Amino acid sequence: MRLTGAQALIKSLEMQHVEAIFGLPGGAILPVYDPLLDSSIRHILVRHEQGAGHAAEGYAHVTGRPGVAMVTSGPGATNIVTPLMDAMMDSIPLVVVSGQVATASIGTDAFQETAITSITQGITKHNWLVTEAADIPRVVAEAFHVATTGRPGPVLVDVPKDVANATMEWYWPSSDELDLPGYHPVTEGDPALVRQAAELVLAAQRPVIYAGGGILKARAAEALRALVDRTGIPVVTTLMARGAFPDSHPLNLGMPGMHGNYTAVTAMQRADLLLALGSRFDDRVTGRISAFAPGAKVVHVDIDPAELGKIRRPDVAIAGDCRVVIDELVTALDQLGLAADGTAAGGSPAARRPDVEPWRAQVRTWQAEHPLRYRQEEGGPLKPQFVVETLRDMTPDDTIVAAGVGQHQMWASQYWRFDHPYTWVNSGGAGTMGFAVPAALGAKVGRPGSMVWAIDGDGCFQMTAQELVTATAERIPIKVAILNNAYLGMVRQWQELFYEERYSEVYLSPDLPDYVKWAEAMGCVGMRVESADDVAPAIDKANAIDDRPVVIDFRTDAFEKVYPMVPAGASNDDIIEGPSEGERGR
Amino acid sequence: MSQPTTSQPTTSQPTTSQPTTGAPATVPNAAADPGGARHHLLSVLVENKAGVLARVASLFSRRGYNIFSLAVAPTDDERFSRITIVVDVESAPLEQIVQQLDKLVNVVSISELAPERAIERELLLATVDADPGQRVEVAALAGIFHGAVIDVASDRVTVAVTGTPDDLDGVEDLLAPFGIVELQRTGRVALPKLGSRRRLQPVADRAG
Ligand SMILES: Cc1ncc(C[n+]2csc(CCOP(=O)(O)OP(=O)(O)O)c2C)c(N)n1
Ligand SMILES: [Mg+2]
């Protein structure tokens, strides 16, 4: 069967079971948009290519399948650089197809020419410039394989216009026809190392499981649950791992790190064993690394061997897929005599395990004495935490929450109760403002049956709000709660605390733009809430709307700060739990 | 990358062949080995595809790893090229460098060559001032190092010498009094010594 390169490209995406492409056409990608008309694949026309990238990420977050975006050359391609970087930092499988000027024009500064493979070299897992139409099926198959196996990540396939127009004989490569001689991800852990890890688990008096986003990537939430049930070890879930272990489980201590809660942060500091599973010792988690968990032995499990020892030297380093290795670890514990219900067989190595209960009791004491705190005063300014808690309590258990970046993101992570994996969509490693709206849109495309709320900041919203036009036009009924504090609040918080309240370029205004009018202009229902009493009725109304997007402008207290906080570069021991006496901000 | 490319910083200090600990890449090491050598030799087998050298070089700059010298050429198998990199392990632990390099999809395998177990060679080309009376002296000097005069003008000669990096440092010193007009070194290439190990031992050939 003779096909053009463009037809082969679309057919290759169909072969990969792609159901949605987020994109925006232009000159160099024109040939590829033509056969799209005849394809079963849904195309969602975004209003800015950054939106396409974040939507594809949101889709990937909630489905576990690669998100796909398509853009034209030059500015179309550079507009998706930020999402590629974001996906690289958070290990999100993403396949971006970009148009390129014709092969003969490459290197001549042709109209809309840019060397996007060079630009994205460091922010993709790999990228390809296709030079022959005949290569297209193989390269697409390789691109999906690389994006989704091992440590997932974004890839980019750059297709020159003449290659899309040329004809080729259609084929679909088998897995051993892929030309990837240097790519062999590891999955299974070394049994001897797994055994050592199990022995450390049985020797620990103050163990903590430090669960990272890798648990979700490996679809290891159930495996983790089985490990915790067997060992009774408390779990912290990083910003990327919220939902990987149920927040309602008594052994879930919640989020550690710069804005983590006291118990999660302190348990890690006092631990004698950290089981780091799919986590990477990010500086936002560890605080000053030399002071991080000083008394802990470390077992580090990660599918990326380069993460092992990159920041903290582990005592046992296991390269492998988290789900596979956790299963192996559970088996090893079983062999050492630790039963599924946590009891130990008499005379087995597990029978000599120290009692972990005093440690769990200590953890419970911290939880009781150091809860997250805020106060919504009767008739006082609306507290952002109150909005998050009310929204949490008024939405179904499996509601998907997408966040922007800033204070609102931290409050969402702290106050939401994540009881299901793949319900939290956020930009962790990159901290990309503007992520929430397009990511929520992509999430809703991937899981149309779930309710999807974006919890966004006023600053973030202004960066990518135009994708609500996309949402209206494509009938993707997402809901957006803007925690409108009239500030670039997180930056303001740092200026207040560390720059003697010298506020430099952080004020935004509560009503410029008018978010309700803006929402309405984009075809959404717009609402405004200024007092605590009005929060629930507005959410009720929003939840009842399912034929268009909804935006609620919550006017929240501009002076509220995110606590606890470990100042940048400080030790996690120096966690600040709340404002000092009399401090209120201004 | 089908064209051989070589480069070496002209200001670089000569390196000596010190023993290394040669820790395997599977033992992560979060700090540079204080007792080890500062320079390590990595022999990196890569796919012979467009842009692969740029990917390797940009990884080094992106992660702040220092390259002391780098030489690349095709291998006997046209699908692959070999990059010989002398890395400065003071900028990052060797294991980290190896593991990050190995994540590049076009990198097929990486071997570490401990200098005392490697045969290393480098090529030096130098043009020096030499009037007709001095030509013989320069030629003799090159001859001591098994080199040769390869070009002559009325007041200058160009010599070519192949040797270990140490030898070439010596050649440079001896040529200096004549007046060096131009000098170019290739950076080293290396293979394992026969009798120590038969073949290059991969320290990493898997990507995460
Ligand atoms: C693209 C981008 N630019 C700048 C920043 C730095 N930054 C981090 S949080 C923040 C403020 C965000 O403001 P807003 O969306 O209103 O959220 P808030 O903190 O007020 O809840 C800024 C500017 C960033 N993370 N991303
Ligand atoms: Mg704000």
Short mmCIF file of N, CA, C and O in Angstrom, two decimals, chain B residues 124-129 138 141-142 159 161 170-180 183:
data_model
loop_
_atom_site.label_atom_id
_atom_site.label_comp_id
_atom_site.label_asym_id
_atom_site.label_seq_id
_atom_site.Cartn_x
_atom_site.Cartn_y
_atom_site.Cartn_z
N LEU B 124 50.65 14.60 17.52
CA LEU B 124 51.01 16.02 17.64
C LEU B 124 51.53 16.50 16.29
O LEU B 124 52.37 15.83 15.66
N LEU B 125 51.03 17.63 15.82
CA LEU B 125 51.59 18.32 14.64
C LEU B 125 52.12 19.66 15.14
O LEU B 125 51.42 20.35 15.88
N ALA B 126 53.36 19.99 14.73
CA ALA B 126 53.90 21.28 15.16
C ALA B 126 54.71 21.90 14.03
O ALA B 126 55.50 21.22 13.37
N THR B 127 54.49 23.19 13.81
CA THR B 127 55.33 23.95 12.89
C THR B 127 56.26 24.81 13.75
O THR B 127 55.78 25.52 14.65
N VAL B 128 57.56 24.67 13.51
CA VAL B 128 58.52 25.45 14.30
C VAL B 128 59.42 26.26 13.38
O VAL B 128 59.62 25.91 12.20
N ASP B 129 59.95 27.34 13.90
CA ASP B 129 60.96 28.12 13.16
C ASP B 129 62.23 27.27 13.03
O ASP B 129 62.71 26.74 14.04
N VAL B 138 66.02 19.56 14.16
CA VAL B 138 64.59 19.31 14.44
C VAL B 138 64.21 17.90 13.98
O VAL B 138 63.51 17.17 14.69
N LEU B 141 65.43 15.36 16.37
CA LEU B 141 64.62 15.37 17.59
C LEU B 141 63.32 14.60 17.39
O LEU B 141 62.94 13.75 18.20
N ALA B 142 62.66 14.88 16.25
CA ALA B 142 61.42 14.16 15.94
C ALA B 142 61.70 12.67 15.83
O ALA B 142 60.92 11.83 16.30
N VAL B 159 56.54 19.07 11.92
CA VAL B 159 56.81 17.69 12.30
C VAL B 159 55.53 17.03 12.79
O VAL B 159 54.61 17.70 13.25
N VAL B 161 54.41 13.79 15.33
CA VAL B 161 54.89 12.80 16.30
C VAL B 161 53.68 12.11 16.93
O VAL B 161 52.72 12.78 17.33
N GLY B 170 56.82 16.02 26.41
CA GLY B 170 58.27 16.15 26.29
C GLY B 170 58.66 16.76 24.94
O GLY B 170 59.52 17.65 24.88
N VAL B 171 58.02 16.30 23.90
CA VAL B 171 58.31 16.83 22.56
C VAL B 171 58.04 18.34 22.52
O VAL B 171 58.82 19.13 22.01
N GLU B 172 56.91 18.71 23.10
CA GLU B 172 56.55 20.14 23.12
C GLU B 172 57.65 20.96 23.79
O GLU B 172 58.06 22.01 23.28
N ASP B 173 58.14 20.46 24.94
CA ASP B 173 59.19 21.18 25.67
C ASP B 173 60.46 21.31 24.83
O ASP B 173 61.10 22.37 24.82
N LEU B 174 60.78 20.23 24.12
CA LEU B 174 62.03 20.24 23.35
C LEU B 174 61.93 21.11 22.10
O LEU B 174 62.93 21.67 21.64
N LEU B 175 60.73 21.21 21.55
CA LEU B 175 60.56 22.04 20.35
C LEU B 175 60.49 23.52 20.70
O LEU B 175 60.80 24.38 19.87
N ALA B 176 60.07 23.81 21.90
CA ALA B 176 59.81 25.20 22.29
C ALA B 176 60.99 26.15 21.99
O ALA B 176 60.77 27.25 21.48
N PRO B 177 62.23 25.77 22.28
CA PRO B 177 63.35 26.70 22.04
C PRO B 177 63.50 27.13 20.57
O PRO B 177 64.01 28.22 20.31
N PHE B 178 63.02 26.29 19.64
CA PHE B 178 63.11 26.70 18.23
C PHE B 178 62.11 27.80 17.91
O PHE B 178 62.28 28.54 16.95
N GLY B 179 61.06 27.88 18.70
CA GLY B 179 59.98 28.84 18.42
C GLY B 179 58.82 28.12 17.75
O GLY B 179 58.89 27.82 16.55
N ILE B 180 57.78 27.83 18.55
CA ILE B 180 56.62 27.12 17.99
C ILE B 180 55.70 28.12 17.31
O ILE B 180 55.27 29.10 17.91
N LEU B 183 50.77 24.66 16.85
CA LEU B 183 50.84 23.31 17.40
C LEU B 183 49.43 22.78 17.60
O LEU B 183 48.55 23.52 18.04
#
